[in-house]
Each structure stands twice: as structure tokens, then as C-alpha cells.
Coordinates of C-alpha atoms and ligand atoms in Angstrom, one line a residue:
M2 CA -0.2 -0.1 0.2
D3 CA 1.2 3.8 -1.1
C4 CA 2.4 5.9 1.9
H5 CA 3.0 9.0 2.4
D6 CA 4.7 11.5 5.1
I7 CA 2.5 14.7 3.8
L8 CA -0.8 13.9 1.6
I9 CA -2.1 17.4 0.2
I10 CA -6.0 16.8 -0.8
G11 CA -6.4 20.0 -3.2
G12 CA -4.1 21.6 -6.1
G13 CA -5.4 25.2 -5.9
L14 CA -3.7 28.1 -4.5
A15 CA -3.4 26.8 -1.1
G16 CA -2.4 23.2 -2.0
L17 CA 0.2 24.0 -4.2
S18 CA 1.3 27.0 -1.3
A19 CA 1.3 24.3 1.3
A20 CA 3.7 21.8 -0.7
L21 CA 6.5 24.3 -1.6
K22 CA 6.8 24.8 2.4
I23 CA 7.5 21.4 2.8
S24 CA 11.1 19.6 3.7
S25 CA 12.2 18.0 0.8
D26 CA 13.3 15.4 3.3
L27 CA 9.8 14.0 3.7
K28 CA 7.6 12.5 0.5
V29 CA 4.9 14.7 -0.1
A30 CA 2.2 14.5 -3.0
V31 CA -0.8 16.4 -4.0
I32 CA -4.0 15.0 -4.9
S33 CA -6.7 16.7 -7.0
K34 CA -10.0 15.2 -8.4
V35 CA -8.6 17.8 -11.7
H36 CA -5.6 18.7 -12.7
P37 CA -4.3 21.3 -10.1
L38 CA -4.8 24.4 -13.2
R39 CA -8.1 24.0 -13.8
S40 CA -8.7 24.3 -9.7
H41 CA -10.9 27.1 -9.4
S42 CA -8.3 29.5 -8.0
V43 CA -7.6 29.4 -11.6
A44 CA -10.8 31.6 -12.2
A45 CA -9.7 34.9 -9.9
Q46 CA -10.0 37.7 -11.3
G47 CA -9.5 41.0 -9.4
G48 CA -6.4 40.9 -7.3
I49 CA -4.7 39.9 -4.0
N50 CA -4.4 42.4 -1.2
A51 CA -1.4 43.7 0.2
A52 CA -0.6 47.4 2.0
L53 CA 2.6 48.1 -0.4
G54 CA 1.7 51.9 -0.5
N55 CA 3.2 51.8 -4.3
N56 CA -0.5 53.7 -5.2
P57 CA 0.1 57.5 -4.9
D58 CA -3.1 57.2 -3.1
G59 CA -2.6 54.7 -1.0
K60 CA 1.1 56.5 0.6
D61 CA 0.2 55.8 4.0
D62 CA -1.7 52.6 3.9
S63 CA 0.3 49.8 6.3
W64 CA -0.6 46.5 7.7
E65 CA -2.3 47.7 10.7
K66 CA -5.0 50.0 8.5
H67 CA -5.2 46.8 6.5
T68 CA -6.0 44.6 9.6
C69 CA -8.4 47.4 10.6
D70 CA -10.3 47.3 7.3
T71 CA -10.8 43.4 7.3
I72 CA -11.8 43.8 10.6
K73 CA -14.4 46.2 10.3
G74 CA -15.4 43.9 7.6
S75 CA -15.4 40.9 9.1
D76 CA -18.1 42.5 10.9
F77 CA -16.1 41.8 13.9
L78 CA -16.6 37.8 14.2
A79 CA -12.6 37.5 12.8
D80 CA -10.5 36.5 15.0
Q81 CA -8.4 39.6 14.8
D82 CA -4.6 38.0 16.6
A83 CA -5.1 35.3 12.9
V84 CA -5.8 39.0 10.8
E85 CA -3.2 40.5 12.3
M86 CA -1.0 37.8 11.0
M87 CA -2.6 37.4 8.0
C88 CA -2.3 41.1 6.8
K89 CA 1.5 41.8 8.1
T90 CA 2.4 38.6 6.4
A91 CA 0.7 39.8 3.5
I92 CA 3.8 42.1 2.3
P93 CA 6.6 39.8 2.3
V94 CA 4.2 37.0 0.3
L95 CA 3.5 39.3 -2.0
Y96 CA 6.9 40.4 -3.2
E97 CA 8.1 36.0 -2.6
L98 CA 5.3 35.7 -5.2
D99 CA 6.8 38.2 -7.5
G100 CA 10.7 36.9 -6.8
L101 CA 9.1 33.5 -8.4
G102 CA 8.1 35.2 -11.6
A103 CA 4.1 35.9 -10.9
P104 CA 3.9 38.8 -14.0
F105 CA 1.9 41.5 -11.8
S106 CA 0.6 44.5 -13.6
R107 CA 3.1 47.2 -13.0
F108 CA 2.8 51.0 -12.2
P109 CA 5.0 53.1 -14.4
D110 CA 7.6 53.6 -12.0
G111 CA 8.1 49.9 -11.9
S112 CA 6.3 48.8 -8.6
I113 CA 3.4 46.2 -8.1
A114 CA -0.2 48.1 -9.4
Q115 CA -2.4 48.4 -7.0
R116 CA -6.5 49.3 -7.4
P117 CA -9.1 50.1 -4.6
F118 CA -11.5 47.3 -3.7
G119 CA -14.3 47.2 -1.6
G120 CA -14.3 48.1 2.4
A121 CA -10.4 48.5 1.9
G122 CA -9.5 52.6 3.1
F123 CA -6.7 52.2 0.4
P124 CA -6.1 51.3 -3.0
R125 CA -4.0 47.7 -1.4
T126 CA -5.1 45.5 -4.3
C127 CA -2.0 43.8 -6.2
Y128 CA -3.2 42.4 -9.5
A129 CA -2.2 41.0 -12.9
A130 CA -4.8 42.9 -15.2
D131 CA -8.2 40.5 -14.4
R132 CA -6.6 37.1 -14.7
T133 CA -4.7 37.5 -10.5
G134 CA -5.9 34.2 -9.6
M135 CA -4.3 32.4 -13.6
I136 CA -0.8 33.7 -13.0
L137 CA -0.6 32.8 -9.3
L138 CA -1.5 29.3 -9.7
H139 CA 0.6 28.7 -12.8
T140 CA 3.4 30.3 -11.5
L141 CA 3.0 27.7 -8.0
F142 CA 2.4 24.8 -10.3
E143 CA 6.0 25.8 -12.3
Q144 CA 7.8 25.9 -8.4
C145 CA 6.0 22.8 -7.7
I146 CA 7.3 20.8 -11.1
K147 CA 10.8 22.1 -10.5
K148 CA 10.8 21.0 -6.7
G149 CA 9.7 17.4 -7.8
I150 CA 6.7 17.2 -6.1
A151 CA 4.2 14.4 -7.1
F152 CA 0.7 15.1 -8.3
Y153 CA -1.6 12.7 -8.5
N154 CA -4.8 14.3 -10.8
E155 CA -8.4 13.2 -11.5
W156 CA -8.5 11.4 -8.0
L157 CA -11.3 12.2 -6.0
V158 CA -10.8 11.3 -2.4
T159 CA -14.1 10.1 -0.6
N160 CA -13.1 9.5 2.8
L161 CA -10.5 10.8 5.4
I162 CA -9.8 8.1 7.7
I163 CA -9.1 9.1 11.4
H164 CA -7.7 6.0 14.1
E165 CA -7.7 6.4 17.3
G166 CA -7.9 9.9 17.2
Q167 CA -5.1 10.7 14.4
C168 CA -5.5 11.5 11.1
V169 CA -3.6 8.0 9.3
G170 CA -5.0 8.4 5.2
V171 CA -7.2 8.5 2.5
V172 CA -9.7 6.2 0.8
V173 CA -9.4 7.5 -3.3
Y174 CA -11.8 6.9 -6.5
D175 CA -9.5 7.2 -9.7
I176 CA -11.5 8.8 -12.2
A177 CA -9.7 8.0 -15.0
S178 CA -9.6 4.4 -14.4
G179 CA -12.9 3.7 -11.7
K180 CA -10.3 1.9 -9.0
T181 CA -10.5 2.4 -5.4
H182 CA -7.4 2.9 -3.6
S183 CA -6.5 3.7 -0.1
I184 CA -3.4 5.7 1.3
K185 CA -1.2 6.0 4.1
A186 CA 0.1 9.0 5.5
K187 CA 1.1 10.6 8.8
A188 CA -0.1 13.6 8.0
V189 CA -3.1 14.8 5.3
I190 CA -3.6 18.5 4.6
F191 CA -6.8 19.7 3.2
T192 CA -6.8 22.2 0.8
T193 CA -10.4 21.2 -1.2
G194 CA -11.6 25.0 -1.4
G195 CA -15.3 25.8 -1.5
Y196 CA -18.6 24.5 -1.7
G197 CA -20.5 27.1 -3.8
R198 CA -22.3 24.4 -6.5
V199 CA -24.8 24.2 -2.9
Y200 CA -26.4 27.1 -4.9
L201 CA -28.0 27.6 -8.4
R202 CA -26.5 30.8 -8.7
S203 CA -23.0 30.9 -7.7
T204 CA -19.6 32.3 -9.6
N205 CA -18.1 29.1 -8.4
A206 CA -16.7 26.2 -11.0
F207 CA -18.8 23.5 -11.5
I208 CA -16.3 21.2 -9.4
N209 CA -16.7 23.4 -6.2
L210 CA -18.9 20.8 -4.6
G211 CA -17.3 20.7 -1.1
S212 CA -16.9 17.0 -0.5
G213 CA -13.6 18.0 1.5
I214 CA -15.5 19.9 4.0
G215 CA -18.3 17.3 4.2
M216 CA -15.3 14.5 4.9
A217 CA -14.2 16.5 7.3
Y218 CA -17.7 17.1 9.6
R219 CA -18.3 13.6 8.8
A220 CA -14.9 12.5 10.8
G221 CA -15.7 14.4 13.9
I222 CA -14.3 17.5 13.0
P223 CA -16.4 20.2 13.8
L224 CA -17.5 23.3 11.3
K225 CA -17.2 27.0 12.0
D226 CA -19.1 29.9 11.1
M227 CA -20.9 27.9 7.8
E228 CA -24.2 30.1 8.0
F229 CA -21.8 33.2 6.9
V230 CA -22.0 32.7 2.7
Q231 CA -21.0 35.6 0.5
F232 CA -23.7 36.4 -2.1
H233 CA -20.9 38.5 -4.7
P234 CA -22.6 41.6 -6.0
T235 CA -22.3 41.5 -9.5
S236 CA -22.4 38.2 -11.8
L237 CA -23.6 38.2 -15.7
F238 CA -26.9 38.3 -15.7
G239 CA -28.3 34.9 -16.7
K240 CA -24.9 33.6 -16.8
N241 CA -23.4 33.9 -13.2
I242 CA -19.8 34.6 -14.3
L243 CA -18.3 36.7 -12.1
I244 CA -17.6 40.5 -13.2
T245 CA -14.8 41.1 -10.3
E246 CA -14.8 44.0 -7.9
G247 CA -12.0 45.2 -9.7
A248 CA -14.4 46.5 -12.3
R249 CA -16.0 48.9 -9.8
G250 CA -12.2 49.2 -8.0
E251 CA -11.7 50.6 -11.7
G252 CA -14.8 53.2 -11.1
G253 CA -17.4 51.6 -12.6
Y254 CA -21.3 52.5 -11.3
L255 CA -23.7 50.7 -10.2
L256 CA -27.5 51.8 -12.0
N257 CA -31.2 50.9 -11.0
N258 CA -33.9 51.4 -13.8
K259 CA -34.4 54.9 -13.4
G260 CA -30.3 55.4 -14.1
R261 CA -29.5 56.1 -10.7
R262 CA -26.5 55.4 -8.5
F263 CA -28.6 54.2 -6.0
M264 CA -25.7 53.2 -3.8
E265 CA -25.9 56.6 -2.4
D266 CA -28.9 55.5 -0.2
Y267 CA -26.9 52.4 1.3
A268 CA -23.3 53.9 1.4
P269 CA -23.1 57.1 1.0
S270 CA -19.5 57.5 1.3
S271 CA -18.0 54.4 0.1
M272 CA -20.7 54.2 -2.7
E273 CA -19.7 51.1 -5.6
L274 CA -16.9 50.2 -3.0
A275 CA -19.0 49.4 0.0
P276 CA -18.3 45.6 1.5
R277 CA -19.8 42.8 -0.8
D278 CA -22.6 42.3 2.0
I279 CA -23.9 45.6 2.0
I280 CA -23.6 45.9 -1.8
A281 CA -25.3 42.9 -2.6
R282 CA -27.9 43.4 -0.4
A283 CA -28.4 47.2 -1.6
I284 CA -29.4 45.7 -5.0
Q285 CA -31.5 43.0 -4.1
T286 CA -33.6 45.8 -2.2
E287 CA -33.4 48.0 -5.7
I288 CA -34.9 45.0 -7.4
N289 CA -37.3 43.9 -4.8
K290 CA -38.4 47.2 -4.9
G291 CA -39.3 47.4 -8.4
N292 CA -35.8 49.4 -9.6
G293 CA -34.4 46.3 -11.3
I294 CA -35.0 45.9 -15.0
E295 CA -37.6 43.2 -15.9
D296 CA -36.9 42.7 -12.1
K297 CA -34.3 40.7 -12.2
Y298 CA -31.0 42.9 -12.7
V299 CA -29.5 46.4 -12.3
H300 CA -26.6 47.6 -14.4
L301 CA -22.9 48.1 -14.3
D302 CA -21.6 50.8 -16.2
L303 CA -18.4 51.0 -17.2
R304 CA -18.9 53.0 -20.7
H305 CA -17.2 56.1 -19.0
L306 CA -14.0 54.6 -18.3
G307 CA -13.3 54.7 -21.8
R308 CA -11.9 51.7 -24.3
K309 CA -7.9 52.0 -23.5
K310 CA -8.6 51.5 -19.3
I311 CA -11.2 48.8 -20.0
E312 CA -8.7 46.7 -22.7
K313 CA -5.4 47.6 -20.2
R314 CA -7.0 46.5 -16.7
L315 CA -10.4 44.6 -17.7
P316 CA -9.6 42.6 -20.3
G317 CA -11.3 39.4 -19.0
I318 CA -14.6 41.4 -18.8
Q319 CA -14.6 42.7 -22.0
E320 CA -14.2 39.1 -23.7
I321 CA -16.5 37.8 -20.9
C322 CA -19.0 40.2 -22.0
I323 CA -18.2 40.0 -25.6
Y324 CA -18.6 35.8 -26.3
F325 CA -20.9 35.2 -22.9
A326 CA -23.6 38.4 -23.6
G327 CA -22.9 39.3 -27.8
F328 CA -21.9 43.1 -26.5
D329 CA -18.8 45.2 -25.7
P330 CA -18.6 46.7 -22.0
V331 CA -17.2 50.0 -24.1
E332 CA -20.3 50.4 -25.7
K333 CA -23.0 49.3 -23.5
V334 CA -24.5 49.1 -19.6
I335 CA -23.6 45.6 -18.7
P336 CA -27.1 43.6 -16.7
I337 CA -25.7 42.3 -13.2
Q338 CA -27.4 40.4 -10.3
P339 CA -25.6 38.6 -7.0
A340 CA -24.9 35.7 -6.9
Q341 CA -23.1 33.3 -4.2
H342 CA -19.3 33.4 -4.3
Y343 CA -17.2 32.3 -1.3
S344 CA -17.9 30.0 1.7
M345 CA -16.6 32.5 4.9
G346 CA -17.0 29.2 7.3
G347 CA -15.4 26.0 6.8
I348 CA -13.4 23.2 8.9
D349 CA -12.6 24.5 12.4
V350 CA -8.7 25.4 12.5
D351 CA -6.5 27.5 14.5
E352 CA -4.4 30.0 13.1
F353 CA -1.4 27.4 12.4
C354 CA -3.7 25.9 10.3
A355 CA -4.4 22.8 13.0
S356 CA -7.3 20.6 13.4
L357 CA -8.6 18.8 16.9
V358 CA -7.3 15.3 15.2
K359 CA -3.4 14.9 15.4
G360 CA -2.3 15.1 11.6
F361 CA -4.9 16.5 10.3
F362 CA -4.5 20.0 9.1
A363 CA -7.0 22.2 6.7
A364 CA -6.4 25.4 4.5
G365 CA -8.0 27.9 2.0
E366 CA -11.7 28.4 1.6
C367 CA -12.1 25.0 3.1
A368 CA -11.3 26.3 6.1
C369 CA -12.1 28.9 8.6
V370 CA -9.4 29.9 10.4
S371 CA -11.7 32.8 11.2
V372 CA -9.6 36.2 8.8
H373 CA -13.3 36.8 7.3
G374 CA -15.5 36.1 10.1
A375 CA -19.1 37.4 8.8
N376 CA -18.3 39.0 5.8
R377 CA -14.8 38.8 3.2
L378 CA -13.4 41.9 2.0
G379 CA -12.3 40.8 -1.9
G380 CA -8.5 40.7 -2.6
N381 CA -8.2 38.6 1.1
S382 CA -9.0 35.4 0.0
L383 CA -6.3 34.7 -2.4
L384 CA -4.4 36.3 0.4
D385 CA -5.5 33.6 2.3
A386 CA -5.1 30.7 0.2
V387 CA -1.4 31.7 -0.6
V388 CA -0.9 32.7 3.6
F389 CA -2.6 29.8 5.8
G390 CA -1.5 27.1 3.1
K391 CA 1.9 27.8 4.0
I392 CA 1.6 27.9 6.9
S393 CA -0.5 24.8 6.8
G394 CA 2.9 22.9 5.0
E395 CA 5.0 24.7 7.8
S396 CA 2.9 23.1 10.7
A397 CA 2.4 19.6 8.8
S398 CA 6.2 19.5 8.5
N399 CA 6.8 20.3 11.7
F400 CA 4.0 17.8 13.3
V401 CA 5.6 14.8 11.0
E402 CA 9.9 15.7 11.8
G403 CA 8.7 16.6 15.6
G404 CA 7.8 12.4 15.4
G405 CA 3.9 13.2 15.6
G406 CA 2.9 11.0 13.2
K407 CA 1.2 7.6 13.3
I408 CA 1.5 4.9 10.3
A409 CA -1.5 2.7 10.6
G410 CA -1.7 -1.5 10.0
D411 CA -2.8 -2.2 6.6
N412 CA -6.1 -4.2 8.2
I413 CA -7.6 -0.4 8.8
L414 CA -7.4 1.4 5.5
F415 CA -8.4 -1.6 3.8
A416 CA -11.3 -1.6 6.0
E417 CA -12.3 2.1 5.1
A418 CA -11.9 0.9 1.5
K419 CA -14.1 -1.9 1.4
R420 CA -16.9 -0.3 2.9
W421 CA -16.4 2.5 0.1
E422 CA -16.2 -0.4 -3.2
Q423 CA -20.0 -1.8 -1.2
K424 CA -21.3 1.1 -1.6
I425 CA -20.1 1.2 -5.4
N426 CA -21.7 -2.2 -5.4
D427 CA -24.7 -1.3 -3.9
L428 CA -25.2 1.3 -6.6
M429 CA -24.2 -0.8 -9.3
R430 CA -27.1 -3.3 -8.0
K431 CA -29.6 -1.2 -9.2
D432 CA -31.2 -0.4 -12.3
S433 CA -33.6 2.5 -11.7
G434 CA -34.1 5.1 -8.6
E435 CA -33.4 9.0 -8.2
N436 CA -31.3 10.6 -10.9
V437 CA -28.7 12.8 -8.7
Y438 CA -28.8 15.5 -11.1
D439 CA -32.6 15.7 -10.1
L440 CA -31.6 16.1 -6.7
L441 CA -28.8 18.4 -7.7
Y442 CA -31.0 20.7 -8.7
Q443 CA -33.5 20.4 -6.2
L444 CA -30.9 21.0 -3.3
K445 CA -30.0 24.2 -5.0
D446 CA -33.1 25.0 -5.3
I447 CA -34.0 25.0 -1.9
M448 CA -30.8 26.4 -0.9
S449 CA -31.2 29.6 -3.1
I450 CA -34.6 30.1 -2.5
K451 CA -34.6 29.8 1.3
A452 CA -31.5 30.4 2.6
G453 CA -30.0 33.3 0.1
I454 CA -28.9 37.0 0.5
F455 CA -32.5 37.4 3.1
R456 CA -33.6 34.7 5.8
I457 CA -35.9 34.0 8.1
K458 CA -37.0 31.3 10.1
A459 CA -40.2 30.1 8.6
D460 CA -38.1 29.5 5.7
L461 CA -35.2 28.2 7.2
T462 CA -36.9 25.7 9.4
D463 CA -38.4 24.2 5.6
A464 CA -35.7 24.2 4.2
L465 CA -34.5 21.6 7.1
S466 CA -37.3 19.4 6.2
Q467 CA -36.9 19.8 2.5
I468 CA -33.3 18.5 2.7
A469 CA -33.9 15.7 5.2
L470 CA -36.7 14.7 2.3
L471 CA -34.0 15.0 -0.5
R472 CA -31.4 12.7 1.7
E473 CA -34.1 10.2 1.7
K474 CA -34.9 10.4 -1.7
F475 CA -31.2 10.1 -2.0
K476 CA -30.7 6.9 -0.9
K477 CA -32.8 5.7 -3.6
A478 CA -29.6 7.5 -6.3
F479 CA -28.7 5.1 -9.2
I480 CA -26.3 4.9 -11.5
S481 CA -28.1 5.2 -15.4
G482 CA -24.7 3.7 -16.3
N483 CA -22.4 0.9 -16.1
C484 CA -19.0 1.9 -16.8
F485 CA -17.0 3.8 -13.9
R486 CA -14.3 5.2 -15.7
Y487 CA -15.1 8.9 -16.1
C488 CA -18.2 8.5 -14.7
Q489 CA -19.3 12.7 -14.0
E490 CA -22.2 11.1 -12.5
F491 CA -20.6 8.9 -9.6
V492 CA -18.4 11.8 -8.9
T493 CA -21.7 13.6 -8.3
I494 CA -23.2 10.9 -5.9
S495 CA -20.0 10.5 -4.6
E496 CA -19.6 14.2 -3.3
F497 CA -23.6 14.4 -3.0
D498 CA -23.7 13.0 0.7
S499 CA -21.7 16.2 1.8
M500 CA -23.1 18.8 -0.2
L501 CA -26.5 17.3 1.5
D502 CA -25.0 17.4 5.2
I503 CA -23.3 21.0 4.1
A504 CA -26.6 22.5 3.2
E505 CA -27.7 21.2 6.5
V506 CA -25.2 22.7 8.4
I507 CA -25.5 26.6 6.5
V508 CA -29.5 26.5 7.4
F509 CA -29.1 24.9 10.7
G510 CA -26.4 28.1 11.6
A511 CA -28.7 30.3 10.1
L512 CA -31.5 29.0 12.1
K513 CA -29.8 29.3 15.2
R514 CA -28.1 32.6 14.9
E515 CA -30.7 34.8 15.8
E516 CA -29.1 38.3 14.9
T517 CA -27.8 39.7 11.7
R518 CA -24.5 40.4 11.2
G519 CA -22.4 40.4 7.6
S520 CA -23.2 38.4 5.0
H521 CA -26.5 36.8 7.2
Y522 CA -29.3 38.6 7.2
R523 CA -32.1 37.5 9.2
L524 CA -35.3 39.4 7.9
D525 CA -36.7 38.8 12.1
F526 CA -33.9 39.7 13.6
Q527 CA -32.9 42.6 11.7
K528 CA -30.3 44.2 14.5
R529 CA -26.3 42.9 15.5
D530 CA -26.3 41.6 18.6
D531 CA -22.7 41.4 20.3
T532 CA -24.8 40.5 23.7
S533 CA -25.1 37.0 22.7
W534 CA -23.8 36.1 19.6
L535 CA -20.7 37.8 19.5
K536 CA -19.4 34.1 18.8
H537 CA -18.3 31.4 16.6
T538 CA -20.6 28.8 16.0
L539 CA -19.6 25.3 15.5
V540 CA -21.3 22.4 14.4
N541 CA -20.3 18.5 15.0
W542 CA -22.3 15.7 13.3
S543 CA -24.0 13.0 15.0
E544 CA -26.5 10.3 14.2
K545 CA -29.5 12.2 15.3
G546 CA -28.4 15.8 13.3
P547 CA -26.5 18.1 13.6
K548 CA -25.1 19.1 17.3
V549 CA -24.1 22.9 17.7
S550 CA -21.8 25.0 20.3
F551 CA -19.9 27.8 20.6
K552 CA -16.8 29.5 20.3
D553 CA -15.2 32.9 21.7
V554 CA -13.9 35.4 19.0
K555 CA -10.8 36.2 20.0
I556 CA -11.1 40.5 20.1
G557 CA -7.8 42.1 20.1
K558 CA -7.2 45.9 20.1
Y559 CA -10.1 46.9 17.6
K560 CA -13.4 46.7 19.7
P561 CA -16.8 46.3 17.9
V562 CA -18.4 49.0 17.0
E563 CA -21.1 49.7 14.3
R564 CA -20.0 49.0 10.7
K565 CA -20.9 52.7 8.7
Y566 CA -19.8 53.0 5.2
Ligands
LIG2 C1 -15.1 33.6 -10.4 C2 -14.1 33.7 -9.0 C3 -13.3 34.7 -9.0 C4 -12.2 35.2 -7.5 N1 -11.6 36.5 -7.6 C5 -11.2 36.7 -5.8 C6 -10.0 37.7 -6.4 O1 -9.5 38.4 -7.5 N2 -9.5 37.7 -4.9 C7 -9.4 37.0 -4.1 O2 -9.2 37.2 -3.0 N3 -10.2 36.0 -3.9 C8 -11.0 35.7 -5.3 N4 -12.0 34.4 -5.6 C9 -11.6 33.7 -4.1 C10 -10.5 32.6 -4.4 O3 -10.2 32.5 -5.8 C11 -10.8 31.5 -3.7 O4 -11.3 31.3 -2.4 C12 -9.2 30.6 -3.9 O5 -8.4 30.7 -5.0 C13 -9.6 29.2 -3.2 O6 -8.3 28.7 -3.3 P1 -8.3 27.0 -2.3 O7 -6.9 26.7 -2.9 O8 -8.5 27.1 -1.2 O9 -9.1 26.2 -3.3 P2 -9.4 25.7 -4.8 O10 -8.5 26.6 -5.8 O11 -10.9 26.0 -4.9 O12 -8.6 24.5 -5.2 C14 -9.5 23.2 -4.2 C15 -8.9 21.6 -4.9 O13 -9.7 21.2 -4.3 C16 -9.7 19.9 -5.0 N5 -10.7 18.8 -4.7 C17 -11.8 19.4 -4.3 N6 -12.2 18.5 -3.4 C18 -11.7 17.3 -3.6 C19 -11.9 16.1 -3.2 N7 -13.2 15.5 -2.8 N8 -10.4 14.9 -3.9 C20 -9.1 15.1 -4.7 N9 -9.3 16.8 -4.6 C21 -10.5 18.1 -4.5 C22 -9.8 20.6 -6.7 O14 -9.0 19.5 -7.8 C23 -8.6 21.7 -6.2 O15 -7.7 21.4 -6.9 C24 -12.6 34.4 -6.6 C25 -13.5 33.2 -6.8 C26 -14.1 32.9 -7.7 C27 -15.3 31.7 -7.6

């Protein structure tokens, strides 16, 4: 049986950052269900934050101001020590990426260019036109190849194996051959990304189903703050493709059906550069009030920026509009609506990416440290993925080199793999039943209608019963073909269990949290309530359903005050 010192599950920015930090003496491999360069990180557009102070309007910026903006943006739910660590490290990390060859856009003096982003007091978002994720992922992938990191691509991890309180390996399904393997490891790092596709309208890649988060939950690790789901204000209407916040950072306006910049009613001083939770709610409110176009969307206007600026700074957005909507944003306004975008919550880990299970670490979007609290600022997620990706690599290396890892007996891993194979055999025996894609659609529909931007007790309660019904139906799911090689239907079935769990935990957390904070807006509790709710929600799996507990938020020198923009 194959045995590694450290296994990294996920080939996005967090996974590759982790791989580069692991000591060269250790045997390490990255497992990814798609080729690493197809991970969702590649789609990131607008940029990555670091207080470099290169922009003429950002000379007074500092990592302390970045920290303060992030904590305010989080609606004071982020752990302040972790935010400090991230914002301070951001500066050397950016120069490290630059040194590795990441081709950032530049100012005329040759320094890394920086643009304004939502919720930030200074223009501190570094970018490579509107393809920042792509250049960062390619840069790190090259470095991994140079270091000789082993990659297992198109391998889907299906189970996390915990034995006597220690993580000892994983079970994988090789998508190309249809075969199951188990792999031993002294430490495992999950960098499996977000769960955006639990929602109908999402800017996330189709692969973002969240099974890493689901596996950790089933293995007994709590999920933290899952009720906080980010809805990005601007996705292309009807297509859900992200239109980066960088478009507003460069000066784009939001207009309602009267051609009015409605943000002056919601965030008069920050306007289009208020944080995402506030703008997404403002857009939805305009649409609900009848100020939308066809009652469905509003407009993003870039025309006044001019062709030259759009082609230089937002070429990807121009291409998206031309290829997917049939017009050039130099000439026409862009129809936009909010869509699910990011998972603030995730696997509960500390600032060293360690979980309560020995040898199990998590980083990037699947994890919750927490540095984003109730609402993430744009440009802070690529930063989170790189900074905590690196930290997870260091922590796992120290753990293994310090003798913390254990090698489990073959029998333990075989037993888990057998259980998995049994599931496959059961599925193969059925020749009729529920189609998993129908069930997936129903789940997304429930989540979008009942647990979206605005939430209320009756809807959330109803969503929980509907998810329970879907779980019953899922027991009858079957595979329509009989070939397990490159079987996407089987991949979806394998991840659907996790999607049901994740949906249930989001709704359960949203129902419990009787207040409004950041992205979580309760129509029946419209105020933030620091007396009762300045705490993290933890949810554990149990046979009888989710079990909730709470954990203190680490407050430092930034005392909670009302958020005004
Ligand atoms: C359209 C879009 C634009 C964005 N723009 C920005 C931006 O400009 N700035 C910013 O800061 N943030 C941005 N974000 C957010 C940011 O890109 C992500 O949060 C971040 O890249 C996540 O990185 P990650 O490494 O955690 O996960 P991902 O890049 O999603 O990688 C997850 C990896 O896990 C693997 N995986 C998952 N499940 C399994 C499994 N069961 N078995 C094996 N492998 C598995 C996948 O194959 C993949 O390799 C954007 C997000 C989107 C959707």
C-alpha cells in the first residue's frame, strides 16, 4: 500500500503553497480531482491584498490599516490575532510571489500596481490585469514541478481515515480507471476549496461541491461559522459569471432602472466600494422594490472608463461580455445580479491550520481560521489561500518531523476502502431510482430560495425539512450507466452526501443565529447582537443530526463598533 509522509488534498493556490513549504526530506504528494491548473483559484480575477503603499493614493497604507479594514469588514467576527498575522505576512508574501516570477501589472515606475477594492481604506489590491488567480496558480505550479512534487490528478478523495484520534490516510477513487485505492500518510492537509455549487446561482466552478468540508465533518471535526455565505454583488445576468469587483475599483457605477447610482441610499461615502454584503443586499433590495430591470437585475456601467482603460485593466471582463452576452462593455451597460461566491465558514482550524484531530490540517477556502468572520473583503481570499497554505505546509512538516505522525496497519485502511467499494457495488445493483442531477437541482433550488441573501425562520425551518426529504430520496439514487471510468455521474453521487450535510449545516447555523451580521441577514432579527452573538458557531456531526456549540471570538485592540460606510 502506498505510504506518504504528507498528503495534500487539493491543487489550488492553498494546496500548491502548502506543497512548496514542506521540507524536501519528506515524501509528499498532491491529490486533486481535476488537473491542478483547473482548480477554481485559476478563475480569480480582481487581485490580492497587501499594504505595499505603491499607489499614489495609498502612501499612508500599512498592514495595521489592512488589519483594521479586514476586522471591520468581518463585522467583528474574525479572530483578530489571525487577521494581524495574515495582513502583516501579506507584504513579504507578495514580494516572494513577485520574486518567483508572477507577472503582476505595474505602475510606470515599475512597482507592483494596486487598485481600490471594496471595504478598503486605501488602494491595496495587487493584480495582473483581471487574471490574477491564473498567473498566481501557474507561477506556483511551475515551482512545484521544479521541486519535484508528485501529483495524482483526477483522483477523488472519498474518505478521510481517522484511527484512535489520529489522521492516518485517505481513500481515493481514480476517476480515469474507476478503481479505488487507500493511501497511508502521517499527516493530511485538506485544501479542497469552497462549496459554491450548493447554490443555483454561483460564480464558482462546477467542481466546487465541497466534499472536503463534508468528509472532515463526517470524520468528527467541527465546521465553523457555516451560516456565513458570501453573495457577490456582480455576476453577469443569466450566466452567473463573475464580473470582478475590480470593475468598480477602476470606477464602474451601479445603476437602477431610472439610471440612478442607487448606492448613495445605502453606503453614501463608499458608494460602489462598500463591502460585498452591503452592496449585494442593496442590489437585491432595489430589484425587490421594482427598481430593477425586468425585475431581475441592475446595470454596471463601465462606459465612462473608456476603451483604453477597459482593454488594459479589464480585458477578461470585456471578453466575458463579448463572448457570453454579445456586447462590448465599452459601448453598453452590463446586466448584473448577485450570486453565491465564497464560503466564509469551513473546517474549524486554528491559526496554524491545525484541527482537533492529530495529523489533520486544513487551509484555504475549505478552512475557517477565521480571518473573514461574517464577511470577506475582496482580495483577501487569495491572500488567505497563500498565507495559510504556506502555514499548513510548515505545521504539517513540523508535526511529522517532530515524530507526531503514526503509520496505521494496512487492515485499518483496507477496511475503509472495502466500505467504500461496498457502496459502489450497492449502487451498481440498482437499475432504476432517483437521478442525482435532479436531486442536485432540487437542493440548489431550496438553498437559493430559502437560505439566500435574506433569511427568515419559517423559510429556514422549511429548508431543513426539505433537505431531510432529499436525503431520503438520495438513498434511492442510482447510476444510469455501468461504466465507472470517467463517470461524472458517479463523482457527483460521491460528493452529494457532503453537499446535503453542508446545506444542512448552513441552514441549521442560520436558524440558530438570531441576529444580523455581515452576510447573514435575518429579516426577523435585523440588528447585530454582540451581547448574545459575538461568538463562532461550531457544528458537529451526530447520528441524530447537527449538534451546535459556540466558541469565543478572539478580540484584540479593535473593539466592536457599528459598521458604517
Ligand atoms: C470567479 C471567482 C473569482 C475570484 N476572484 C478573487 C479575487 O480576485 N481575489 C481573491 O482574493 N479571491 C477571489 N476569489 C476567491 C478565491 O479565488 C478562492 O477562495 C481561492 O482561490 C480558493 O483557493 P483554494 O486553494 O482554497 O481552493 P481551490 O482553488 O478551489 O482548489 C480546490 C482544490 O481541491 C481539489 N478537490 C476538491 N475536492 C476534492 C476531493 N474530494 N478529492 C480530490 N481533490 C479535491 C480540487 O480539484 C482543487 O484542486 C474568486 C473566486 C471566484 C469563484
